[in-house]
CSV table of C-alpha atoms in Angstrom, one decimal:
chain,number,residue,atom,x,y,z
A,1,UNK,CA,15.2,-10.1,-5.3
A,2,UNK,CA,17.8,-10.2,-2.5
A,3,UNK,CA,18.4,-6.9,-1.0
A,4,UNK,CA,22.6,-7.0,-2.1
A,5,UNK,CA,21.7,-6.7,-6.1
A,6,UNK,CA,19.0,-4.7,-5.4
A,7,UNK,CA,21.6,-2.2,-3.6
A,8,UNK,CA,23.9,-2.7,-6.8
A,9,UNK,CA,20.8,-1.7,-9.4
A,10,UNK,CA,20.4,0.9,-7.6
A,11,UNK,CA,24.1,2.6,-7.5
A,12,UNK,CA,23.8,1.7,-11.6
A,13,UNK,CA,20.6,4.2,-11.7
A,14,UNK,CA,22.6,7.0,-9.6
A,15,UNK,CA,24.3,7.4,-11.9
A,16,UNK,CA,21.5,7.6,-14.4
A,17,UNK,CA,22.1,4.3,-16.1
A,18,UNK,CA,18.4,4.1,-17.6
A,19,UNK,CA,18.4,0.3,-17.6
A,20,UNK,CA,18.4,0.2,-13.8
A,21,UNK,CA,15.8,3.0,-12.9
A,22,UNK,CA,14.0,0.9,-15.8
A,23,UNK,CA,15.2,-1.7,-13.7
A,24,UNK,CA,14.0,-0.4,-10.3
A,25,UNK,CA,10.5,0.3,-11.7
A,26,UNK,CA,10.0,-2.9,-13.0
A,27,UNK,CA,11.0,-4.5,-9.9
A,28,UNK,CA,9.0,-1.8,-7.4
A,29,UNK,CA,5.6,-0.5,-10.0
A,30,UNK,CA,2.8,-3.0,-9.2
A,31,UNK,CA,3.7,-3.0,-5.6
A,32,UNK,CA,3.8,0.7,-4.8
A,33,UNK,CA,0.7,0.5,-7.6
A,34,UNK,CA,-0.7,-1.7,-5.2
A,35,UNK,CA,0.3,0.4,-1.9
A,36,UNK,CA,-1.7,3.3,-3.6
A,37,UNK,CA,-4.6,2.0,-5.0
A,38,UNK,CA,-5.8,1.3,-1.2
A,39,UNK,CA,-5.5,4.6,-0.4
A,40,UNK,CA,-6.7,6.7,-3.1
A,41,UNK,CA,-8.6,4.1,-4.7
A,42,UNK,CA,-9.1,5.3,-7.7
A,43,UNK,CA,-7.8,3.6,-10.0
A,44,UNK,CA,-7.0,6.8,-12.3
A,45,UNK,CA,-5.4,8.0,-9.8
A,46,UNK,CA,-3.1,5.5,-8.5
A,47,UNK,CA,-1.3,5.2,-11.9
A,48,UNK,CA,-0.6,8.9,-12.2
A,49,UNK,CA,0.7,8.5,-8.4
A,50,UNK,CA,2.9,5.6,-9.6
A,51,UNK,CA,4.2,8.0,-12.7
A,52,UNK,CA,4.4,11.1,-9.8
A,53,UNK,CA,6.2,9.2,-7.9
A,54,UNK,CA,9.0,7.3,-10.3
A,55,UNK,CA,9.6,11.0,-11.6
A,56,UNK,CA,10.1,12.2,-8.0
A,57,UNK,CA,12.2,8.9,-7.0
A,58,UNK,CA,14.5,9.2,-10.1
A,59,UNK,CA,15.3,13.4,-9.6
A,60,UNK,CA,16.0,12.3,-6.1
A,61,UNK,CA,18.4,9.0,-6.5
A,62,UNK,CA,21.6,11.1,-7.4
A,63,UNK,CA,21.4,12.1,-3.5
A,64,UNK,CA,20.1,8.8,-2.6
A,65,UNK,CA,22.3,7.5,0.7
A,66,UNK,CA,21.5,4.1,1.6
A,67,UNK,CA,22.8,4.0,5.4
A,68,UNK,CA,22.3,0.8,5.6
A,69,UNK,CA,18.4,1.1,5.2
A,70,UNK,CA,16.9,-0.8,2.8
A,71,UNK,CA,16.2,0.8,-0.8
A,72,UNK,CA,12.4,-0.4,-0.8
A,73,UNK,CA,11.6,1.4,2.5
A,74,UNK,CA,13.2,4.7,0.8
A,75,UNK,CA,11.1,4.3,-2.0
A,76,UNK,CA,7.4,3.7,0.1
A,77,UNK,CA,8.5,6.8,1.9
A,78,UNK,CA,8.2,8.9,-0.8
A,79,UNK,CA,5.2,6.8,-2.1
A,80,UNK,CA,3.5,7.9,1.1
A,81,UNK,CA,4.4,11.5,1.6
A,82,UNK,CA,2.7,12.0,-2.4
A,83,UNK,CA,-0.2,9.7,-1.5
A,84,UNK,CA,-0.4,12.6,1.6
A,85,UNK,CA,0.3,15.3,-0.6
A,86,UNK,CA,-2.4,13.8,-2.8
A,87,UNK,CA,-5.4,13.7,-0.5
A,88,UNK,CA,-4.7,17.5,0.9
A,89,UNK,CA,-5.2,18.4,-2.4
A,90,UNK,CA,-8.3,16.0,-3.2
A,91,UNK,CA,-10.5,15.5,-0.7
A,92,UNK,CA,-13.1,13.3,-2.9
A,93,UNK,CA,-12.5,9.7,-3.3
A,94,UNK,CA,-14.8,6.8,-4.6
A,95,UNK,CA,-16.4,4.6,-2.4
A,96,UNK,CA,-15.8,0.6,-2.6
A,97,UNK,CA,-19.9,-0.2,-4.2
A,98,UNK,CA,-18.4,2.5,-7.4
A,99,UNK,CA,-15.5,0.5,-7.6
A,100,UNK,CA,-17.1,-2.6,-7.4
A,101,UNK,CA,-19.0,-1.6,-10.4
A,102,UNK,CA,-16.7,-0.4,-12.2
A,103,UNK,CA,-14.5,-3.4,-12.2
A,104,UNK,CA,-16.7,-5.9,-13.1
A,105,UNK,CA,-19.2,-5.1,-15.2
A,106,UNK,CA,-19.6,-9.2,-16.7
A,107,UNK,CA,-20.8,-9.9,-12.7
A,108,UNK,CA,-24.8,-10.5,-12.0
A,109,UNK,CA,-26.5,-8.3,-9.3
A,110,UNK,CA,-26.2,-11.3,-6.6
A,111,UNK,CA,-21.9,-11.2,-7.6
A,112,UNK,CA,-22.0,-7.6,-7.4
A,113,UNK,CA,-24.5,-7.4,-4.0
A,114,UNK,CA,-21.3,-9.8,-2.5
A,115,UNK,CA,-19.0,-8.3,-3.4
A,116,UNK,CA,-20.1,-5.3,-2.5
A,117,UNK,CA,-20.5,-6.7,1.1
A,118,UNK,CA,-17.8,-8.0,1.5
A,119,UNK,CA,-15.8,-5.0,0.9
A,120,UNK,CA,-18.3,-2.8,3.6
A,121,UNK,CA,-17.2,-6.0,5.6
A,122,UNK,CA,-13.3,-5.3,4.8
A,123,UNK,CA,-13.2,-1.4,5.1
A,124,UNK,CA,-15.8,-1.3,8.3
A,125,UNK,CA,-13.0,-3.7,10.0
A,126,UNK,CA,-10.2,-1.8,8.5
A,127,UNK,CA,-11.4,1.5,10.3
A,128,UNK,CA,-11.5,-0.7,13.4
A,129,UNK,CA,-7.6,-0.5,13.8
A,130,UNK,CA,-5.7,2.0,14.7
A,131,UNK,CA,-3.8,4.3,12.2
A,132,UNK,CA,-0.1,2.8,13.1
A,133,UNK,CA,-2.5,-0.9,12.3
A,134,UNK,CA,-4.0,0.1,9.5
A,135,UNK,CA,-1.1,1.3,8.6
A,136,UNK,CA,1.2,-2.2,8.6
A,137,UNK,CA,-1.6,-3.9,6.8
A,138,UNK,CA,-1.4,-1.6,3.8
A,139,UNK,CA,2.8,-1.7,3.4
A,140,UNK,CA,2.4,-5.2,4.6
A,141,UNK,CA,-0.1,-6.7,2.7
A,142,UNK,CA,-0.7,-4.3,0.0
A,143,UNK,CA,2.9,-3.6,-0.7
A,144,UNK,CA,4.6,-6.2,-0.1
A,145,UNK,CA,7.4,-4.7,2.3
A,146,UNK,CA,9.2,-6.6,4.6
A,147,UNK,CA,8.7,-6.1,8.6
A,148,UNK,CA,12.2,-4.9,8.5
A,149,UNK,CA,11.3,-2.3,5.8
A,150,UNK,CA,7.8,-1.0,7.3
A,151,UNK,CA,10.2,-0.6,10.4
A,152,UNK,CA,12.5,2.1,9.3
A,153,UNK,CA,9.6,3.7,7.2
A,154,UNK,CA,7.8,3.9,10.6
A,155,UNK,CA,10.4,4.7,12.7
A,156,UNK,CA,9.7,1.7,15.1
A,157,UNK,CA,11.3,-1.9,15.8
A,158,UNK,CA,11.2,-4.8,13.3
A,159,UNK,CA,9.5,-6.5,16.5
A,160,UNK,CA,7.1,-3.7,16.8
A,161,UNK,CA,6.6,-4.6,13.5
A,162,UNK,CA,5.6,-8.3,14.0
A,163,UNK,CA,3.3,-7.5,17.4
A,164,UNK,CA,1.5,-4.5,15.6
A,165,UNK,CA,1.3,-6.7,12.6
A,166,UNK,CA,-0.1,-9.4,14.3
A,167,UNK,CA,-2.8,-7.1,16.8
A,168,UNK,CA,-4.2,-5.5,13.8
A,169,UNK,CA,-4.5,-9.1,12.1
A,170,UNK,CA,-6.7,-10.6,15.3
A,171,UNK,CA,-8.5,-7.8,15.0
A,172,UNK,CA,-9.5,-8.0,11.5
A,173,UNK,CA,-10.3,-12.0,12.4
A,174,UNK,CA,-12.5,-11.1,15.2
A,175,UNK,CA,-14.7,-8.0,13.3
A,176,UNK,CA,-15.1,-10.5,10.2
A,177,UNK,CA,-16.0,-13.3,11.9
A,178,UNK,CA,-18.7,-10.7,13.8
A,179,UNK,CA,-19.3,-9.5,10.5
A,180,UNK,CA,-21.0,-13.2,9.1
A,181,UNK,CA,-22.2,-14.3,12.1
A,182,UNK,CA,-24.6,-10.9,11.9
A,183,UNK,CA,-25.2,-11.0,8.6
A,184,UNK,CA,-25.9,-15.1,9.4
A,185,UNK,CA,-28.6,-14.2,11.3
A,186,UNK,CA,-29.7,-11.3,9.6
A,187,UNK,CA,-31.1,-14.1,7.4
A,188,UNK,CA,-32.2,-17.1,9.1
A,189,UNK,CA,-34.8,-14.1,10.3
């Protein structure tokens, strides 16, 4: 949806219009959920945090001022801060292997092993990134934010965000290629 259309919905939502608030939820809930799930790893926690985030958004909407910034940047700043608060109060997280086992009960042992390996490789590759690169990848590909929106969130220029994204993708490609080569050499030995 175009930014000007979102701004019109936000203006109505600021007055407490329930259908406009519902429209904002419909527009952003899936993206916010993906963003949160990548960070907390537990679907039930992500669902709870999604509701908490939108409650905070509804409470803060009357005081929202666009100031030339995209609404999504404001919303995802609330989401990011809510996740940080959650992490501070709860340090336990499921491993990707546990999530794979819970989410795909129909897969056989070979498929589960492959999924677990791929997730472990991706997790390891993401850990090689700087925290800023990891944030850009999360915002861009899991939350679906534009480089401009990410720039607002991270207080960086759009060009800097694009450069961080480029370097992060390059690092991920190299890491995942190295991991695949190691796996192939281990299987052939």
